[in-house]
Amino acid sequence: MTKLASVYKTDYVQSLDQHSQTNLNSSWVNFKGAWMTNLILIAFLKFAFNIIPGITPEVSWTLTTLVYNVGSYIMFHAVTGVPFEFTQGAYDGITLWEQIDGGIQFTATRKYLTTVPVVLFLLSTHYTHYAPFAFIINFTATVINLIAKLPAMHQVRLFDINQKVGGTTD
Amino acid sequence: MDNPVLYAINSTFSTIAQSIQAVPGSGIAVNYIKNSYQNDPFRVVLELGLAIYAVKYMLSKKYRIDQNDVQLTEKEIDELIAEWQPEPLVQTLSDIQRMELEKTQVIIGAQGPKPKVQSSGKNLLNLASTNYLGYITNEDLKQTAIETLHKYGVGSCGPPGFYGTLDVHIELEKNIARYLGTESAIIYAQGFSTIASVISAFAKRGDIIVVDDGSNFAIQKGTQISRSNIKWFKHNDMADLERVLESIRVESLAHKKRPLTRRFIVTEGLFQNYGDIAPLNKIMELKHKYKYRVILDESNSFGVLGKTGRGLTELFNVPAKDVDMIVGSMANTLSAAGGFCAGPKEVVDHQRLSGQAFVFSASIPAMLTVCASEAINILSTPQGEKLLQSLQDNAATFRAVILGASQWIELSSVAGSPILHLRFPQAALTTAGVHTRDEEKMLLQEIVDEVAIKDGVLITRAKYVDRQEMHLPRVSIRVSICATHTKKEVEKAAQAVKTAFGKALSRRK
């Protein structure tokens, strides 16, 4: 039976495992170097798209926004779990965004990562001279990315994507 | 009157315009805002909405999602602090706890089949230690131990992964694997934590473990720290095990299956709390039918059951390679220390990095390793077979005497088991007016004291961590038979225990 949306709450005793050690999978997002790398990657994407022969600035800005939003969505909201195993599967069904700072909302990193797509969107609509088609593409990509970062969407799974199996205690 | 007002408004606006122009980069911003309208108010509203959302997000306070602590006001906190009284650092002991402390026997000198106790200075017949084959006082083992001590020294000074592995450890692992008939084996430093470490190395959240509810404390803790879904089945009840396995199968048909759910059946060979033996052949049948893996805890049955002491697999004629993991202890019969896990090569190699007790504890001292190796070698010689036979004979003798008094002693062990749990039948207790667990404990303690003083027999009650056991067994006296006692001594001890049981009951009536 596919549900439209399902919400999971973490039991207190089960969550003791998660907070006993630093989550090395998600602690790197707090480093200032990571923030700078984020911006450098966006610049790099823009340069890469500029190099393609015959490309107009409008298309390259649109592609940059699109690729950045899709890529960061996959990295933060689609992939679950951690690549190493010392906590008896404590982070098994949890995405990187939900792991950041142990689930605390509105921390500095989350604010930064929410602001970057918004600023990128505003810049790219400006440089595409507000063309409607480009605007629609940019807007949809940015809004989907931002909805995934809402506090109301913490540990919420839509349309059975990344659905946690019944019986997982987390 | 208009002129001064208009003049004031005009001058305010021009001051603001000048100050904005003074800010560096203001030209870009103003240009951006001028360009951005583009005759499309709908789009401007969307963009403005997004910008306002970003600003609101930036200004929000952080909070925890699952904060269900009660928020107290400052006044309430102060009140609570003012009325707080510190508890004593050491709580006063209850009657039972004081009794436990006073009545615990202290052994002076070496452990053995007839140790000297501090309370009376006499030598008592030891029916309390898990010294099943009498290896504690075996002269060959003692000689080997002394030689090893001279060669290797006392400790191993490190975890096995960090320069703590000696050649004798590798030899013992090969020895155990060869003796049991599995592919390889791994050694842990403490027998109690071995099974807990093995279970948590392979099971995690989302996995399913089916456990016998008479399992010992170490298995319970192991399943608890593995954080898996635990399902209990009634002690040694194969019909109940099948019911549980079937219910899991039906349940998992309804839900979408996680790709790699591991399923385990955990049981003991010779149960420490009940003294009976798990029916391994029936368990293997169910395992093959429902596709589970079996973890067999042979802490008390390795070196004890079977013709050459290979454990449950020999007793039931099951090839050891069929059982996925055989976990045993070298601290009981083999009179050394530590435990082992024997199985296929991948299973054992995985534990070298994920077995918490292996990675984070120092390895066994060389002396004990060599003793365990020697003890296993003795098991396959005629001397070892003789010891195993006399262990069975002594157990049978003790059992026969005790079964003669079945009106007031309940025996929960099976024939062939050297662990015997003696309990009062429930009916006899109610007629004697004993209703609570503590009263039963006191009653059994009277028996223990009496046989220690009058008949020179050292027995013990089975002790549990009452508040943490999942299925707390009834209070009992646990007798561990030793192979090196003579038949006469065992008979005399059994008679003494039998009369003490009868007398304790009649005293209460």
XYZ file of C-alpha atoms in Angstrom:
679
model
C 0.000 0.000 0.000
C 1.660 3.225 -1.067
C 1.008 6.109 1.270
C 1.035 9.707 0.170
C 3.242 10.805 3.044
C 4.543 9.140 6.188
C 6.262 10.713 9.154
C 8.764 8.983 11.418
C 9.540 9.948 14.988
C 12.745 8.851 16.653
C 12.442 6.943 19.914
C 14.589 8.475 22.673
C 16.467 5.297 23.611
C 17.209 4.444 20.009
C 18.557 7.916 19.379
C 21.135 7.530 22.168
C 23.271 5.562 19.709
C 23.275 8.333 17.153
C 24.452 11.077 19.470
C 27.140 9.129 21.304
C 29.711 9.726 18.573
C 30.227 12.519 16.024
C 28.515 11.687 12.783
C 31.506 11.853 10.453
C 29.260 11.611 7.435
C 27.610 14.962 8.150
C 30.018 16.936 10.336
C 32.049 18.185 7.358
C 29.247 20.527 6.214
C 30.008 22.784 9.160
C 33.576 23.500 8.074
C 34.101 26.935 6.549
C 36.124 25.319 3.773
C 33.042 23.375 2.760
C 31.039 26.582 2.450
C 33.681 28.157 0.251
C 33.932 24.998 -1.860
C 30.192 25.191 -2.471
C 30.588 28.643 -4.046
C 33.681 27.626 -5.967
C 31.793 24.637 -7.389
C 29.000 26.882 -8.630
C 31.558 29.168 -10.283
C 33.255 26.129 -11.787
C 29.949 24.893 -13.184
C 29.321 28.274 -14.777
C 32.776 28.320 -16.381
C 32.330 24.759 -17.613
C 29.050 25.648 -19.273
C 30.557 28.808 -20.762
C 33.255 26.770 -22.498
C 30.783 24.784 -24.591
C 30.950 26.376 -28.104
C 27.879 28.234 -29.266
C 26.276 28.572 -25.842
C 24.445 31.751 -24.874
C 24.738 33.295 -21.401
C 21.035 32.682 -20.794
C 21.358 28.953 -21.417
C 24.525 28.654 -19.364
C 22.981 30.416 -16.365
C 19.883 28.278 -16.598
C 21.947 25.126 -16.863
C 24.079 26.143 -13.896
C 21.050 26.694 -11.690
C 19.429 23.490 -12.869
C 22.519 21.325 -12.412
C 23.301 22.843 -9.023
C 19.802 22.295 -7.698
C 19.511 18.757 -9.044
C 22.993 17.819 -7.843
C 22.540 19.206 -4.361
C 19.107 17.586 -4.131
C 20.578 14.174 -4.906
C 23.424 14.694 -2.474
C 21.410 16.018 0.462
C 17.929 14.587 0.062
C 18.022 11.445 -2.046
C 20.919 9.413 -0.668
C 20.364 7.878 2.769
C 22.613 6.281 5.375
C 26.312 6.514 6.126
C 29.145 4.745 4.295
C 30.616 3.211 7.464
C 29.144 1.130 10.220
C 29.714 1.679 13.938
C 26.307 2.655 15.202
C 24.260 -0.514 14.483
C 22.486 1.171 11.588
C 21.395 4.306 13.473
C 21.407 6.471 10.336
C 20.097 3.873 7.940
C 17.031 5.593 6.513
C 18.097 9.188 7.128
C 19.280 11.581 4.416
C 22.338 13.816 4.755
C 20.170 16.899 5.257
C 18.390 15.237 8.184
C 21.696 14.131 9.687
C 23.250 17.619 9.751
C 23.793 18.803 13.333
C 21.796 15.885 14.687
C 18.448 17.133 13.426
C 18.534 20.646 14.929
C 16.732 23.064 12.579
C 17.910 26.557 11.532
C 21.587 26.055 12.338
C 24.160 28.160 10.509
C 24.898 25.516 7.894
C 21.245 24.948 7.093
C 20.721 28.703 6.716
C 23.690 28.944 4.376
C 22.573 25.978 2.300
C 19.071 27.418 1.972
C 20.297 30.886 1.004
C 22.638 29.748 -1.760
C 19.938 28.367 -4.100
C 17.820 31.500 -3.560
C 20.683 33.866 -4.423
C 21.650 31.707 -7.390
C 18.066 31.829 -8.610
C 17.841 35.602 -8.342
C 21.129 36.030 -10.176
C 20.201 33.658 -12.962
C 16.811 35.263 -13.587
C 18.573 38.602 -13.827
C 21.152 37.388 -16.318
C 18.638 35.565 -18.475
C 16.899 38.915 -18.891
C 13.768 37.555 -17.197
C 12.795 35.288 -20.079
C 9.664 33.368 -19.018
C 10.773 29.875 -20.069
C 14.109 30.089 -18.280
C 12.317 31.593 -15.315
C 9.961 28.627 -15.047
C 12.799 26.096 -15.164
C 14.885 27.921 -12.578
C 11.938 28.551 -10.324
C 10.753 24.937 -10.268
C 14.219 23.561 -9.586
C 14.857 26.047 -6.781
C 11.456 25.573 -5.178
C 11.739 21.771 -5.123
C 15.152 22.096 -3.532
C 13.814 24.556 -0.947
C 10.740 22.501 -0.062
C 13.012 19.565 0.750
C 14.852 21.787 3.219
C 11.759 22.900 5.145
C 11.666 21.925 8.851
C 8.184 20.530 8.274
C 9.693 17.980 5.912
C 12.099 16.549 8.500
C 11.942 12.756 8.174
C 8.835 12.957 5.987
C 8.771 10.619 3.010
C 6.502 11.318 0.028
C 5.201 8.819 -2.514
C 7.106 5.852 -0.993
C 10.473 7.250 -2.092
C 13.179 6.141 0.380
C 10.405 4.593 2.420
C 11.648 3.047 5.648
C 10.751 -0.604 6.107
C 8.190 -1.477 8.736
C 10.054 -2.875 11.719
C 12.979 -0.473 11.578
C 13.001 1.091 14.982
C 14.238 4.386 13.660
C 2.252 76.399 5.878
C 2.723 73.858 3.028
C 6.068 75.116 1.995
C 8.035 74.196 5.135
C 6.398 70.693 5.219
C 7.077 70.089 1.525
C 10.557 71.459 1.957
C 11.180 69.121 4.902
C 9.924 66.048 2.965
C 11.968 67.028 -0.086
C 15.151 67.468 1.903
C 14.649 64.160 3.738
C 14.293 62.264 0.484
C 17.350 63.914 -1.094
C 19.421 63.141 2.012
C 18.358 59.512 1.801
C 19.154 59.381 -1.956
C 22.579 60.901 -1.356
C 23.383 58.493 1.466
C 22.345 55.502 -0.678
C 24.584 56.705 -3.492
C 27.420 57.073 -1.031
C 27.301 53.350 -0.202
C 29.743 51.484 -2.514
C 28.018 49.085 -4.920
C 24.716 50.857 -4.600
C 24.734 51.582 -8.324
C 24.597 47.860 -9.112
C 21.768 47.282 -6.675
C 19.769 50.216 -7.970
C 20.362 49.093 -11.552
C 19.267 45.575 -10.661
C 16.066 46.781 -9.073
C 15.366 49.143 -12.004
C 15.959 46.338 -14.511
C 14.072 43.743 -12.642
C 10.566 45.009 -13.142
C 10.362 44.229 -16.896
C 6.605 44.777 -17.032
C 5.906 41.483 -15.299
C 4.448 42.098 -11.822
C 3.574 38.405 -11.243
C 7.160 37.312 -11.600
C 8.354 40.169 -9.385
C 5.954 39.013 -6.682
C 7.340 35.475 -6.894
C 10.915 36.672 -6.662
C 10.098 38.996 -3.788
C 8.375 36.135 -2.000
C 11.457 33.963 -2.395
C 13.734 36.743 -1.148
C 11.528 37.372 1.885
C 11.451 33.625 2.619
C 15.252 33.513 2.512
C 15.501 36.463 4.889
C 12.927 34.940 7.262
C 14.824 31.640 7.251
C 18.060 33.478 8.042
C 16.479 35.190 11.017
C 14.832 32.105 12.582
C 16.007 30.692 15.881
C 17.293 27.156 15.960
C 15.420 24.421 17.796
C 15.440 20.652 18.160
C 12.750 18.721 16.342
C 12.126 16.143 19.070
C 12.322 18.420 22.103
C 9.881 16.931 24.557
C 11.593 18.140 27.735
C 9.404 20.156 30.046
C 10.444 23.819 29.949
C 10.670 25.195 33.478
C 10.596 28.862 34.415
C 13.476 30.412 36.361
C 11.329 30.562 39.500
C 10.467 26.861 39.249
C 14.124 25.959 38.780
C 15.086 27.973 41.855
C 12.360 26.344 43.916
C 13.465 22.851 42.896
C 17.068 23.628 43.775
C 16.106 25.053 47.167
C 14.136 21.998 48.224
C 16.629 19.388 46.930
C 18.039 17.021 49.553
C 21.097 14.986 48.614
C 20.779 11.208 48.844
C 23.513 9.318 50.671
C 26.339 8.229 48.392
C 25.939 4.656 49.579
C 22.379 3.442 50.112
C 21.741 1.397 53.229
C 21.620 -2.280 52.399
C 18.390 -4.235 52.445
C 18.150 -7.503 54.384
C 18.708 -9.603 51.297
C 21.722 -7.584 50.221
C 23.297 -7.776 53.670
C 22.669 -11.503 53.726
C 24.329 -11.912 50.321
C 27.405 -10.044 51.474
C 27.775 -11.953 54.714
C 27.127 -15.400 53.365
C 29.402 -15.307 50.312
C 32.156 -17.851 50.785
C 35.737 -16.679 50.345
C 38.248 -19.257 49.159
C 41.730 -19.168 50.640
C 44.471 -20.487 48.423
C 43.996 -22.216 45.127
C 40.688 -23.049 43.462
C 40.135 -26.764 42.946
C 37.841 -29.692 43.641
C 38.368 -29.277 47.416
C 39.181 -25.642 48.238
C 39.663 -24.226 51.738
C 37.162 -21.557 52.758
C 37.763 -18.621 55.016
C 34.615 -18.917 57.128
C 35.450 -22.299 58.651
C 39.032 -22.998 57.531
C 37.933 -26.416 56.305
C 38.169 -27.931 52.834
C 34.781 -28.226 51.165
C 33.794 -30.377 48.193
C 33.446 -27.895 45.333
C 30.146 -28.327 43.518
C 29.874 -24.640 42.605
C 32.697 -23.919 40.116
C 32.346 -24.747 36.449
C 35.381 -26.990 36.660
C 33.649 -29.834 34.841
C 36.673 -31.926 33.877
C 38.826 -30.971 36.821
C 41.400 -29.206 34.653
C 42.129 -26.649 37.361
C 44.330 -29.139 39.209
C 45.527 -31.104 36.185
C 49.274 -31.580 36.622
C 50.125 -31.570 32.911
C 48.347 -28.270 32.434
C 50.077 -26.762 35.419
C 53.471 -27.800 34.062
C 52.697 -26.339 30.633
C 51.523 -23.130 32.245
C 54.727 -22.721 34.229
C 56.892 -23.284 31.156
C 54.873 -20.798 29.130
C 55.065 -18.275 31.923
C 58.834 -18.496 31.868
C 58.911 -18.100 28.100
C 56.245 -15.451 27.440
C 55.837 -13.560 30.673
C 52.524 -12.554 32.139
C 50.526 -10.188 29.891
C 50.055 -9.513 26.217
C 49.944 -5.730 26.500
C 47.605 -4.747 23.747
C 44.547 -5.470 21.656
C 44.955 -8.221 19.079
C 44.964 -5.678 16.267
C 47.722 -3.578 17.821
C 50.707 -5.844 18.476
C 48.819 -7.994 20.949
C 48.636 -11.109 18.776
C 51.153 -13.793 19.683
C 51.970 -16.973 17.787
C 50.198 -18.984 20.476
C 46.968 -17.105 19.711
C 47.127 -18.123 16.061
C 47.869 -21.694 17.137
C 44.914 -21.799 19.491
C 42.592 -20.451 16.799
C 43.762 -23.144 14.366
C 43.463 -25.747 17.111
C 39.871 -24.831 17.907
C 38.861 -24.727 14.257
C 40.465 -28.101 13.593
C 38.945 -29.653 16.704
C 35.429 -28.448 16.010
C 35.625 -29.053 12.262
C 34.944 -25.474 11.115
C 36.948 -23.388 8.703
C 38.459 -20.948 11.200
C 38.062 -19.446 14.667
C 38.708 -16.183 16.516
C 39.675 -15.722 20.167
C 38.137 -13.200 22.525
C 39.678 -12.182 25.855
C 36.618 -12.561 28.083
C 34.200 -15.462 27.925
C 31.181 -13.481 29.076
C 31.378 -10.724 26.467
C 32.111 -13.030 23.524
C 28.526 -13.840 22.575
C 27.428 -10.220 23.029
C 30.201 -9.068 20.720
C 29.459 -11.713 18.083
C 25.754 -10.905 17.935
C 26.280 -7.167 17.623
C 28.938 -7.613 14.944
C 26.410 -9.131 12.575
C 22.996 -7.720 13.529
C 21.849 -4.126 13.464
C 18.619 -2.116 13.268
C 16.122 -3.732 10.972
C 17.476 -7.259 11.389
C 15.523 -9.995 13.112
C 16.846 -12.170 15.938
C 14.799 -15.054 17.335
C 16.076 -15.962 20.808
C 15.253 -18.697 23.280
C 13.779 -17.066 26.356
C 15.869 -19.145 28.757
C 19.109 -17.691 27.377
C 21.735 -16.340 29.702
C 22.368 -12.703 30.516
C 25.201 -12.227 28.027
C 22.992 -13.261 25.100
C 20.245 -10.906 26.278
C 22.655 -7.995 26.470
C 24.084 -8.885 23.066
C 20.693 -8.786 21.418
C 19.884 -5.551 23.228
C 22.970 -3.691 22.018
C 22.518 -4.962 18.496
C 19.323 -2.853 18.320
C 17.614 -5.444 16.148
C 14.053 -6.694 16.391
C 14.050 -9.415 19.017
C 11.458 -12.170 19.048
C 11.447 -14.614 21.934
C 10.280 -18.211 21.768
C 9.437 -20.407 24.728
C 12.384 -22.187 26.253
C 13.309 -25.260 24.138
C 9.789 -25.374 22.663
C 10.294 -26.188 18.971
C 6.603 -25.781 18.160
C 6.751 -22.260 19.518
C 9.912 -21.548 17.529
C 8.143 -22.658 14.375
C 5.193 -20.441 15.252
C 7.461 -17.409 15.656
C 9.337 -18.099 12.406
C 6.072 -18.536 10.551
C 4.667 -15.287 11.940
C 7.782 -13.408 10.841
C 7.484 -14.880 7.367
C 3.841 -13.843 7.077
C 4.604 -10.350 8.380
C 7.416 -9.775 5.927
C 5.201 -10.737 2.999
C 2.935 -7.800 3.794
C 5.665 -5.159 4.004
C 8.193 -4.170 1.405
C 11.375 -5.997 2.270
C 14.598 -4.200 3.054
C 17.239 -5.548 0.649
C 19.632 -7.032 3.207
C 17.682 -8.080 6.305
C 19.636 -10.634 8.256
C 17.780 -13.210 10.322
C 19.254 -15.174 13.182
C 18.234 -17.858 15.622
C 20.235 -17.645 18.857
C 20.201 -20.433 21.386
C 22.513 -22.081 23.893
C 23.921 -25.593 23.705
C 23.724 -26.317 27.405
C 21.580 -23.727 29.136
C 23.221 -22.028 32.055
C 19.956 -21.112 33.774
C 18.106 -24.381 33.319
C 20.639 -27.141 32.672
C 18.911 -28.580 29.651
C 20.121 -29.110 26.119
C 18.807 -27.466 22.949
C 17.512 -29.927 20.306
C 19.998 -29.008 17.613
C 18.675 -31.381 14.960
C 15.202 -29.850 15.072
C 16.678 -26.338 15.033
C 18.742 -27.156 11.940
C 15.589 -28.456 10.249
C 13.758 -25.203 10.933
C 16.791 -23.180 9.929
C 16.950 -24.819 6.511
C 13.195 -24.501 6.035
C 12.947 -20.782 6.876
C 16.447 -19.723 5.743
C 17.835 -18.362 8.999
C 21.355 -18.338 10.394
C 22.051 -20.086 13.686
C 24.307 -18.679 16.390
C 24.957 -21.424 18.927
C 26.335 -20.401 22.311
C 28.317 -23.422 23.522
C 29.815 -21.741 26.599
C 28.886 -24.642 28.863
C 28.790 -27.465 26.333
C 32.137 -27.203 24.570
C 34.469 -29.715 26.187
C 31.545 -31.261 28.083
C 29.018 -32.855 25.726
C 29.702 -35.439 23.085
C 32.029 -38.428 23.212
C 35.190 -36.377 22.679
C 33.846 -33.118 24.056
C 33.256 -31.402 20.736
C 29.965 -30.085 21.987
C 26.411 -30.158 20.708
C 27.381 -30.814 17.086
C 28.972 -34.108 18.119
C 26.098 -35.048 20.390
C 23.505 -34.658 17.633
C 25.774 -35.747 14.766
C 25.367 -32.437 12.956
C 28.362 -31.330 10.854
C 29.869 -28.256 12.515
C 30.075 -26.513 9.149
C 26.260 -26.393 9.046
C 25.989 -24.242 12.129
C 26.789 -20.696 11.039
C 28.530 -19.597 14.198
C 29.603 -21.665 17.189
C 30.479 -19.447 20.127
C 32.198 -21.070 23.072
C 33.991 -20.237 26.276
C 37.429 -21.353 27.380
C 36.797 -20.018 30.880
C 34.491 -22.833 31.993
C 35.645 -26.356 31.249
C 38.994 -25.548 29.690
C 39.946 -23.651 32.872
C 41.720 -20.945 30.925
C 40.035 -17.643 30.092
C 38.253 -16.038 27.206
C 35.973 -17.267 24.489
C 35.992 -18.111 20.827
C 33.780 -17.927 17.788
C 34.193 -20.636 15.151
C 32.721 -20.506 11.687
C 33.403 -19.880 8.013
C 36.390 -17.755 7.086
C 34.364 -14.645 6.122
C 32.416 -14.737 9.375
C 35.572 -14.926 11.446
C 37.479 -12.336 9.418
C 34.623 -9.848 9.690
C 34.910 -10.002 13.470
C 38.559 -8.984 13.378
C 37.407 -5.454 12.599
C 33.823 -5.378 13.822
C 33.922 -7.533 16.940
C 33.927 -4.839 19.596
C 35.341 -7.092 22.322
C 38.097 -8.215 19.945
C 39.107 -4.762 18.785
C 38.872 -2.889 22.049
C 40.201 -5.364 24.636
C 43.665 -6.683 25.334
C 44.245 -10.223 24.081
C 44.509 -13.229 26.377
C 47.844 -13.712 28.171
C 50.018 -16.367 26.543
C 49.899 -18.664 29.564
C 46.142 -19.035 29.416
C 46.189 -19.450 25.647
C 48.623 -22.343 25.836
C 46.636 -23.905 28.667
C 43.475 -23.774 26.570
C 45.340 -25.369 23.656
C 46.693 -28.124 25.886
C 43.284 -28.691 27.449
C 41.770 -29.215 24.001
C 44.562 -31.649 23.132
C 43.891 -33.647 26.295
C 40.208 -33.913 25.306
C 40.989 -36.142 22.352
C 43.279 -38.509 24.284
C 42.056 -41.557 26.250
C 42.609 -39.566 29.446
C 40.171 -36.936 28.191
C 37.591 -39.518 27.195
C 37.869 -41.088 30.626
C 37.291 -37.693 32.246
C 34.265 -37.046 30.065
C 32.891 -40.466 30.963
C 33.372 -39.944 34.692
C 31.732 -36.526 34.389
C 28.663 -38.193 32.907
C 28.756 -40.887 35.615
C 29.011 -38.385 38.441
C 26.191 -36.320 36.971
C 24.034 -39.439 36.671
C 24.807 -40.441 40.293
C 23.906 -37.023 41.641
C 20.771 -36.935 39.534
C 19.617 -40.365 40.654
C 19.917 -39.443 44.338
C 18.106 -36.138 43.893
C 15.308 -37.659 41.806
C 14.569 -39.924 44.765
C 13.123 -36.908 46.585
C 10.942 -35.502 43.838
C 8.222 -34.423 46.264
C 10.308 -31.625 47.597
C 13.059 -31.072 44.971
C 12.358 -30.012 41.396
C 15.166 -30.744 38.963
C 15.137 -28.761 35.731
C 18.136 -30.391 34.056
C 18.156 -33.307 31.639
C 20.133 -36.537 31.887
C 23.680 -36.023 30.692
C 23.968 -32.408 31.780
C 26.584 -31.543 34.430
C 24.654 -28.410 35.440
C 21.776 -29.195 37.786
C 19.289 -26.602 38.967
C 17.507 -27.600 42.165
C 14.337 -25.756 43.042
C 11.466 -26.228 45.450
C 8.243 -27.228 43.689
C 5.737 -24.388 43.727
C 3.168 -26.429 45.657
C 5.640 -27.215 48.446
C 6.531 -23.537 48.746
C 2.958 -22.362 49.156
C 2.286 -24.935 51.876
C 5.440 -23.784 53.647
C 4.208 -20.202 53.513
C 6.954 -18.886 51.265
C 5.466 -16.427 48.781
C 8.020 -13.885 47.620
C 11.228 -14.329 45.675
C 13.285 -12.900 48.559
C 11.848 -15.408 51.012
C 12.653 -18.220 48.610
C 16.206 -16.895 48.348
C 16.564 -16.895 52.145
C 15.241 -20.443 52.307
C 17.698 -21.720 49.728
C 20.501 -19.848 51.445
C 19.740 -21.797 54.626
C 20.283 -25.002 52.686
C 23.549 -23.720 51.215
C 24.844 -22.731 54.648
C 23.779 -25.986 56.241
C 25.539 -28.294 53.773
C 28.629 -26.093 53.939
C 28.880 -26.306 57.703
C 27.597 -29.788 58.431
C 28.546 -31.859 55.400
C 31.483 -29.953 53.924
C 29.875 -29.348 50.524
C 30.244 -26.037 48.703
C 27.218 -25.211 46.579
C 25.742 -21.902 45.537
C 22.477 -20.260 44.587
C 22.194 -19.173 40.973
C 22.573 -15.391 40.970
C 20.873 -13.010 38.522
C 20.635 -9.268 37.977
C 16.952 -9.299 38.891
C 16.009 -5.950 37.438
C 17.658 -6.468 34.059
C 16.798 -10.032 33.128
C 14.169 -10.241 30.400
C 12.711 -13.532 31.590
C 13.831 -13.916 35.183
C 14.287 -17.599 36.041
C 13.054 -18.943 39.350
C 15.453 -18.979 42.285
C 17.511 -22.153 42.397
C 20.626 -23.836 43.661
C 23.017 -24.532 40.795
C 25.223 -27.590 41.134
C 28.159 -28.036 38.730
C 29.506 -31.563 38.724
C 33.251 -32.170 38.577
C 34.766 -35.230 36.914
C 37.599 -35.682 39.407
C 35.354 -36.254 42.429
C 34.938 -39.906 43.422
C 31.566 -41.575 43.116
C 31.312 -41.907 46.891
C 31.926 -38.197 47.443
C 29.280 -37.265 44.894
C 26.749 -39.649 46.461
C 27.434 -38.331 49.938
C 27.088 -34.731 48.739
C 23.819 -35.507 46.932
C 22.427 -37.146 50.073
C 23.452 -34.122 52.122
C 21.725 -31.731 49.746
C 18.608 -33.902 49.638
C 18.290 -34.048 53.433
C 18.984 -30.328 53.736
C 16.150 -29.592 51.289
C 13.769 -31.797 53.240
C 14.779 -30.329 56.598
C 14.507 -26.738 55.423
C 10.996 -27.381 54.187
C 9.853 -29.178 57.330
C 11.294 -26.400 59.499
C 9.001 -23.943 57.761
C 5.809 -25.946 58.096
